[in-house]
Short mmCIF file of C-alpha atoms and ligand atoms in Angstrom, two decimals:
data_model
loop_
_atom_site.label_atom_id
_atom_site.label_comp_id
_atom_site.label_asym_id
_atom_site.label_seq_id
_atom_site.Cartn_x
_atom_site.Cartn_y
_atom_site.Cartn_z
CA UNK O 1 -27.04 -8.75 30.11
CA UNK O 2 -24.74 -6.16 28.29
CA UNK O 3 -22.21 -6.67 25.99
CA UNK O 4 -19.67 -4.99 25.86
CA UNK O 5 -17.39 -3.95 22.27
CA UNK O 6 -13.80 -2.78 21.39
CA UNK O 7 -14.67 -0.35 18.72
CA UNK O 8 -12.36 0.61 16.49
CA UNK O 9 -12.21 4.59 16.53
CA UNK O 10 -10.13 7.17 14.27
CA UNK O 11 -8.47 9.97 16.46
CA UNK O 12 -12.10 11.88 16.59
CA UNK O 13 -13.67 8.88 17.84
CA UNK O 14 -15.52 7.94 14.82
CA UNK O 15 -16.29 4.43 14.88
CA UNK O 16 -14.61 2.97 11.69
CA UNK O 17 -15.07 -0.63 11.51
CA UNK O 18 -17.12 -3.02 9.25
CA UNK O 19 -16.87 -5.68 11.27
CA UNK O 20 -17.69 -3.72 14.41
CA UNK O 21 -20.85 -2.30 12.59
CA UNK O 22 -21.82 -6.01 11.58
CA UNK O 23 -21.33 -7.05 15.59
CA UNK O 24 -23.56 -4.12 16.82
CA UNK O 25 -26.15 -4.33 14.36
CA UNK O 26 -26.29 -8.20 15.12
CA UNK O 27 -26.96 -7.52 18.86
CA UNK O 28 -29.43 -5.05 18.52
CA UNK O 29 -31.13 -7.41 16.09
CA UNK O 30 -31.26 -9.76 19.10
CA UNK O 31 -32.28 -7.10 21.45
CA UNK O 32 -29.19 -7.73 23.41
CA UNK O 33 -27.75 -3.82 24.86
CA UNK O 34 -23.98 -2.95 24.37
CA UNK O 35 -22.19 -0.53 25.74
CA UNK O 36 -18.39 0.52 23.23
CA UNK O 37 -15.38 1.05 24.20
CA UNK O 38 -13.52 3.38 21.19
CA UNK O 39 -10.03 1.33 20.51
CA UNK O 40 -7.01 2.09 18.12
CA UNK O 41 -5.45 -0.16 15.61
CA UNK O 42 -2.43 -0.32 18.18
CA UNK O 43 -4.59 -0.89 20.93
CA UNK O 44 -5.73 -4.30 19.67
CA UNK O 45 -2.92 -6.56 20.67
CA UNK O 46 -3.72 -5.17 24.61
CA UNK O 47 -7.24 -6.46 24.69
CA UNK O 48 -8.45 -8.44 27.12
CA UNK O 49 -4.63 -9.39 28.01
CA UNK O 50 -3.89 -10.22 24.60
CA UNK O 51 -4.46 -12.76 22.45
CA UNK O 52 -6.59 -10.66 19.75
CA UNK O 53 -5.10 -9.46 16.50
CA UNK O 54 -9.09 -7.77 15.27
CA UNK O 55 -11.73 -6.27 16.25
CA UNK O 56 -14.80 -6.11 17.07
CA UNK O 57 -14.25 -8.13 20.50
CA UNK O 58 -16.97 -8.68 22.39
CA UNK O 59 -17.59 -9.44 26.02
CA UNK O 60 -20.59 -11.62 25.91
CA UNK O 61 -21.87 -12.81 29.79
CA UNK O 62 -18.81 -14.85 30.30
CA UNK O 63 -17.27 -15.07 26.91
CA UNK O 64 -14.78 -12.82 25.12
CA UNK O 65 -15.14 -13.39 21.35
CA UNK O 66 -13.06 -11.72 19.13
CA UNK O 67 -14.93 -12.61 15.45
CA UNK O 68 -18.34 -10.99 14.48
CA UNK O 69 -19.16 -14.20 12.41
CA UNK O 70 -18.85 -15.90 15.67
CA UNK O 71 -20.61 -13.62 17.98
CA UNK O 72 -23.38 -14.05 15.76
CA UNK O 73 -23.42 -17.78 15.55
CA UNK O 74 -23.54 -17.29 19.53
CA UNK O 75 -26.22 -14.69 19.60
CA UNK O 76 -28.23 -17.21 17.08
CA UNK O 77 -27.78 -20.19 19.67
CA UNK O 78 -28.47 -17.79 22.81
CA UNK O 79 -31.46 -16.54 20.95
CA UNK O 80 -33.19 -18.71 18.57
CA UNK O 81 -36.29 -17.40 19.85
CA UNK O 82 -35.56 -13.27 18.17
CA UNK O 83 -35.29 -12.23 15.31
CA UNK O 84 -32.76 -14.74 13.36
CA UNK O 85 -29.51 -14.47 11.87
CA UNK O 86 -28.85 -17.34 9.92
CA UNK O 87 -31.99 -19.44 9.69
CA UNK O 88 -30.40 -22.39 10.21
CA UNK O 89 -27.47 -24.04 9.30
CA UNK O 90 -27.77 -23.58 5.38
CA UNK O 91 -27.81 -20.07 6.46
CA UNK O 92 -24.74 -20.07 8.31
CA UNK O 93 -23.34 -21.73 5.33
CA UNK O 94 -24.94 -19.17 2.76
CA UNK O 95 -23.37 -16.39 4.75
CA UNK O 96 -19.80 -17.44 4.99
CA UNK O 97 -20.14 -17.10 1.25
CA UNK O 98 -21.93 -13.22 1.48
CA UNK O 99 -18.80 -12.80 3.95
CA UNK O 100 -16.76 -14.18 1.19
CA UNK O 101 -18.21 -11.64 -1.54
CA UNK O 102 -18.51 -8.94 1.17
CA UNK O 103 -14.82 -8.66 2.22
CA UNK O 104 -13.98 -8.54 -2.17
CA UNK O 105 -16.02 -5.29 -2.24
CA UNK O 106 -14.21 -4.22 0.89
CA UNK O 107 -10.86 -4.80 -0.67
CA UNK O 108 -11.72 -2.44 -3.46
CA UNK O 109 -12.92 0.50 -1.38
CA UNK O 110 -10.74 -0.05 0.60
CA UNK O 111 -7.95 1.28 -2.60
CA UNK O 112 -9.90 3.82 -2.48
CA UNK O 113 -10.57 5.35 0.81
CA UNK O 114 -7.20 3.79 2.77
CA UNK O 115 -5.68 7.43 2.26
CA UNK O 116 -8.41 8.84 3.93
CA UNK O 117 -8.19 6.50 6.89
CA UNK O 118 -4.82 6.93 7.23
CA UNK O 119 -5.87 10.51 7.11
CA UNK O 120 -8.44 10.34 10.03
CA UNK O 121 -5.78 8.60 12.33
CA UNK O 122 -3.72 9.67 15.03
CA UNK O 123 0.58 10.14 14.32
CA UNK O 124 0.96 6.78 16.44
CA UNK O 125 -1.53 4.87 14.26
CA UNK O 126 -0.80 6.24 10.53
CA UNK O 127 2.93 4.62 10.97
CA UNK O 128 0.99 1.41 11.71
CA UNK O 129 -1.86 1.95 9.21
CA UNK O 130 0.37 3.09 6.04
CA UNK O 131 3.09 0.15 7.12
CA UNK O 132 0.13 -2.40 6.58
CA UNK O 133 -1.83 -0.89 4.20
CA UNK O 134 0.81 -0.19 1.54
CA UNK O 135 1.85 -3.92 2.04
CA UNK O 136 -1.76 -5.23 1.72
CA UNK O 137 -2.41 -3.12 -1.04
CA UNK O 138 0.72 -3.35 -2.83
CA UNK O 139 1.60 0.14 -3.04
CA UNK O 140 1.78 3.78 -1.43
CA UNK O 141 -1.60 4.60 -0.34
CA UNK O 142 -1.18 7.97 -2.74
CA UNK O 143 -0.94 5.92 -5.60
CA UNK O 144 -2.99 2.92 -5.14
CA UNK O 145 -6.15 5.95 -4.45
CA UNK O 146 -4.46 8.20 -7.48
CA UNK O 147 -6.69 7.18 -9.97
CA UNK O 148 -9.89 7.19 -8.28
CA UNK O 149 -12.60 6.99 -11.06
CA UNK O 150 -11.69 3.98 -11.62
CA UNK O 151 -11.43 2.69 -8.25
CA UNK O 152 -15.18 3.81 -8.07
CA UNK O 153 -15.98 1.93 -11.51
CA UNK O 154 -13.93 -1.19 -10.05
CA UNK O 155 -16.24 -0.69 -6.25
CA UNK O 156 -19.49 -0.43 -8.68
CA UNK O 157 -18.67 -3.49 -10.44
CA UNK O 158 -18.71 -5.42 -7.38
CA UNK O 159 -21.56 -4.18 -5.77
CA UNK O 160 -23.65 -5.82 -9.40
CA UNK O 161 -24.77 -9.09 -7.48
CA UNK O 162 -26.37 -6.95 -4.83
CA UNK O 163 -28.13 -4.43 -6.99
CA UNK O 164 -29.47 -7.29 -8.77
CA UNK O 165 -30.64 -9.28 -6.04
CA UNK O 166 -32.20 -6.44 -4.55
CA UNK O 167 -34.37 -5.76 -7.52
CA UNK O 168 -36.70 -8.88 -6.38
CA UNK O 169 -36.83 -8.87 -2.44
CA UNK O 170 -36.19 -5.51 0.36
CA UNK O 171 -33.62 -7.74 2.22
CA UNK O 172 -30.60 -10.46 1.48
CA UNK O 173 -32.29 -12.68 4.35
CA UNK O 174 -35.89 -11.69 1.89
CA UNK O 175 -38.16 -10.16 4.12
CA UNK O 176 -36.32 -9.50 6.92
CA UNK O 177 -32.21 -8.38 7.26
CA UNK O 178 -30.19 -11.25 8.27
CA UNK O 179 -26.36 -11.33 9.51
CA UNK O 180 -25.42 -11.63 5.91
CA UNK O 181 -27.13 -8.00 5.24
CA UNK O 182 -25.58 -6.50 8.28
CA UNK O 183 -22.25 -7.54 6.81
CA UNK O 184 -22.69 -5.43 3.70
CA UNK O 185 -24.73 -2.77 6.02
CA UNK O 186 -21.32 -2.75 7.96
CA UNK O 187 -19.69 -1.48 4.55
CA UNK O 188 -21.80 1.53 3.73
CA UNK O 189 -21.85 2.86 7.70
CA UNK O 190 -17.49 2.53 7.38
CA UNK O 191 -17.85 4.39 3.85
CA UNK O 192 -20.23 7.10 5.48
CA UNK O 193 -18.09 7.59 8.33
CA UNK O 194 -14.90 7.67 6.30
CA UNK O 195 -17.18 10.57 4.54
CA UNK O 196 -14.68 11.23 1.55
CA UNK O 197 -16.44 9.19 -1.08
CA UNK O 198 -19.91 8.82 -1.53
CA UNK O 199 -20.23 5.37 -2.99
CA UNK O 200 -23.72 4.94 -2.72
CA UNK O 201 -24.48 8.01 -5.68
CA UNK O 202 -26.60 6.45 -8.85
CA UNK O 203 -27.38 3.38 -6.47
CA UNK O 204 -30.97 3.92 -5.71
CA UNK O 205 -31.45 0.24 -4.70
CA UNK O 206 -28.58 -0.28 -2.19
CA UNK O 207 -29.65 3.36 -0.74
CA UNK O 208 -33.13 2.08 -0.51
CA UNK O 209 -31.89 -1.21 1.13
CA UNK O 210 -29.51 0.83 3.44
CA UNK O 211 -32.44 3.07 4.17
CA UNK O 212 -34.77 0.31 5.22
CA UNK O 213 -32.13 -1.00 7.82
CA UNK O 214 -31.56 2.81 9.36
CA UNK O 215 -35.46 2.17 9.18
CA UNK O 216 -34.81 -0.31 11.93
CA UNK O 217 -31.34 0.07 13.54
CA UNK O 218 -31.11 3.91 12.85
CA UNK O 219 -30.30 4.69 16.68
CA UNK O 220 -27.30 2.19 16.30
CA UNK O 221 -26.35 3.39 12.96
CA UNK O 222 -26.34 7.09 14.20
CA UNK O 223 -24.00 6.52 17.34
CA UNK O 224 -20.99 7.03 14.99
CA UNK O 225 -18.88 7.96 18.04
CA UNK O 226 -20.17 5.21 20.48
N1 GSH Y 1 -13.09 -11.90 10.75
C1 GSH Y 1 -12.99 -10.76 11.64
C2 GSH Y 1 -12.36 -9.63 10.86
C3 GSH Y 1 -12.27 -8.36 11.66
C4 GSH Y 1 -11.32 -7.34 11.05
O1 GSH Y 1 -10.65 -7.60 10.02
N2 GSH Y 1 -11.22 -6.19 11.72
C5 GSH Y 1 -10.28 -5.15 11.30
C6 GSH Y 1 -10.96 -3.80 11.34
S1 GSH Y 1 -12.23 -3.69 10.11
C7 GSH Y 1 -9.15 -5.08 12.29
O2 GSH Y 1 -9.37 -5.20 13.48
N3 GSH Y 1 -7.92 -4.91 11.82
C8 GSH Y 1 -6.81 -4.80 12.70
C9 GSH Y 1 -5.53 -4.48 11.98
O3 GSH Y 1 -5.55 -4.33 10.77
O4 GSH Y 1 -4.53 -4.38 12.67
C10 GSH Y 1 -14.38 -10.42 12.17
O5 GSH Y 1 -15.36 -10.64 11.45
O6 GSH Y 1 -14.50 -9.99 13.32
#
């Protein structure tokens, strides 16, 4: 069986999205093949017929699931025999909270970097992007990046908890990456592709950790345009 993703994609058809880079990195860690398709912010609402207001949503066999926690939980019950996820359901639970954590250091990259996004766009979907942005962020995307030292100080504060953790095992799941290290992995790929900020400078340990998943997923990691 192939899956099958809506990706989101800047107007170059770089694939931008965490979540998206969570989903695929989650298959392949099932050894489940997926084929993309690139999609646009204003694209979403026409998936599938509608219904969907995110991506990544997958076509799954005879599902459509539009939440990479839940294609996960799916993969996990499809699966249980591959590589895990979760480990069980205190690792389901252990991950919502990683999720939790994950989507605070997204929020402050993403004060950083929204600009460039906006940037990357096409005319269509920088009217969408800056209408959203600016209201999720409080501000115009120009000032909310303009002082951005110390929206790199504010990112490197919140990546502490994993730099510590990662001083005393390779992966968050320990010895092998679980969903919950896929969501964070999903950061770093949208900061690479994004490309303007390197947030990973002076952070041997994350770089090492990010390195030891390319080690793995690298030919999923490297498809940054599907
Ligand atoms: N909980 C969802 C979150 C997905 C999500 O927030 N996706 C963003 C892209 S990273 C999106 O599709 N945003 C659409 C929009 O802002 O209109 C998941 O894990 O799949």
């Amino acid at each position: 069986m192939t899956a099958h993703i809506h990706d989101l994609a800047t107007a170059d058809g770089r694939r931008l999205s965490p979540y998206c880079w969570a989903a695929k990195l989650a298959l392949a860690h099932k050894g489940v093949s997926f084929e993309t398709t690139p999609t646009r912010f204003i694209d979403i609402p026409s998936i599938g017929g509608g219904g969907f207001r995110t991506v990544p949503v997958t076509e799954l066999g005879a599902d459509r699931i539009g939440d990479s926690f839940d294609l996960a939980l799916k993969l996990e019950e499809a699966h249980p025999d591959r590589p895990a996820l979760f480990a069980g359901p205190g690792g389901v639970a252990l991950t919502r909270f990683v999720g939790a954590h994950m989507a605070h250091v997204m929020g402050k990259i993403a004060r950083v970097i929204a600009v460039d996004i906006c940037a990357a766009l096409d005319r269509e979907n920088q009217t969408y992007f800056r209408t959203s942005r600016e209201k999720m962020l409080g501000g115009r995307l120009e000032d909310v990046a303009a002082d951005r030292a110390g929206g790199v100080a504010a990112v490197k504060d919140a990546l502490k908890p994993l730099r510590i953790m990662l001083r005393g095992q390779p992966f968050i799941g320990g010895e092998d990456p679980f969903f919950a290290d896929f969501l964070f992995a999903g950061v770093v790929q949208w900061t690479k592709i994004v490309g303007t900020v390197d947030f990973l400078e002076g952070e041997q340990a994350i770089a090492d950790w990010f390195g030891r998943i390319e080690a793995r997923y690298g030919a999923v990691l490297r498809a940054t345009r599907g």
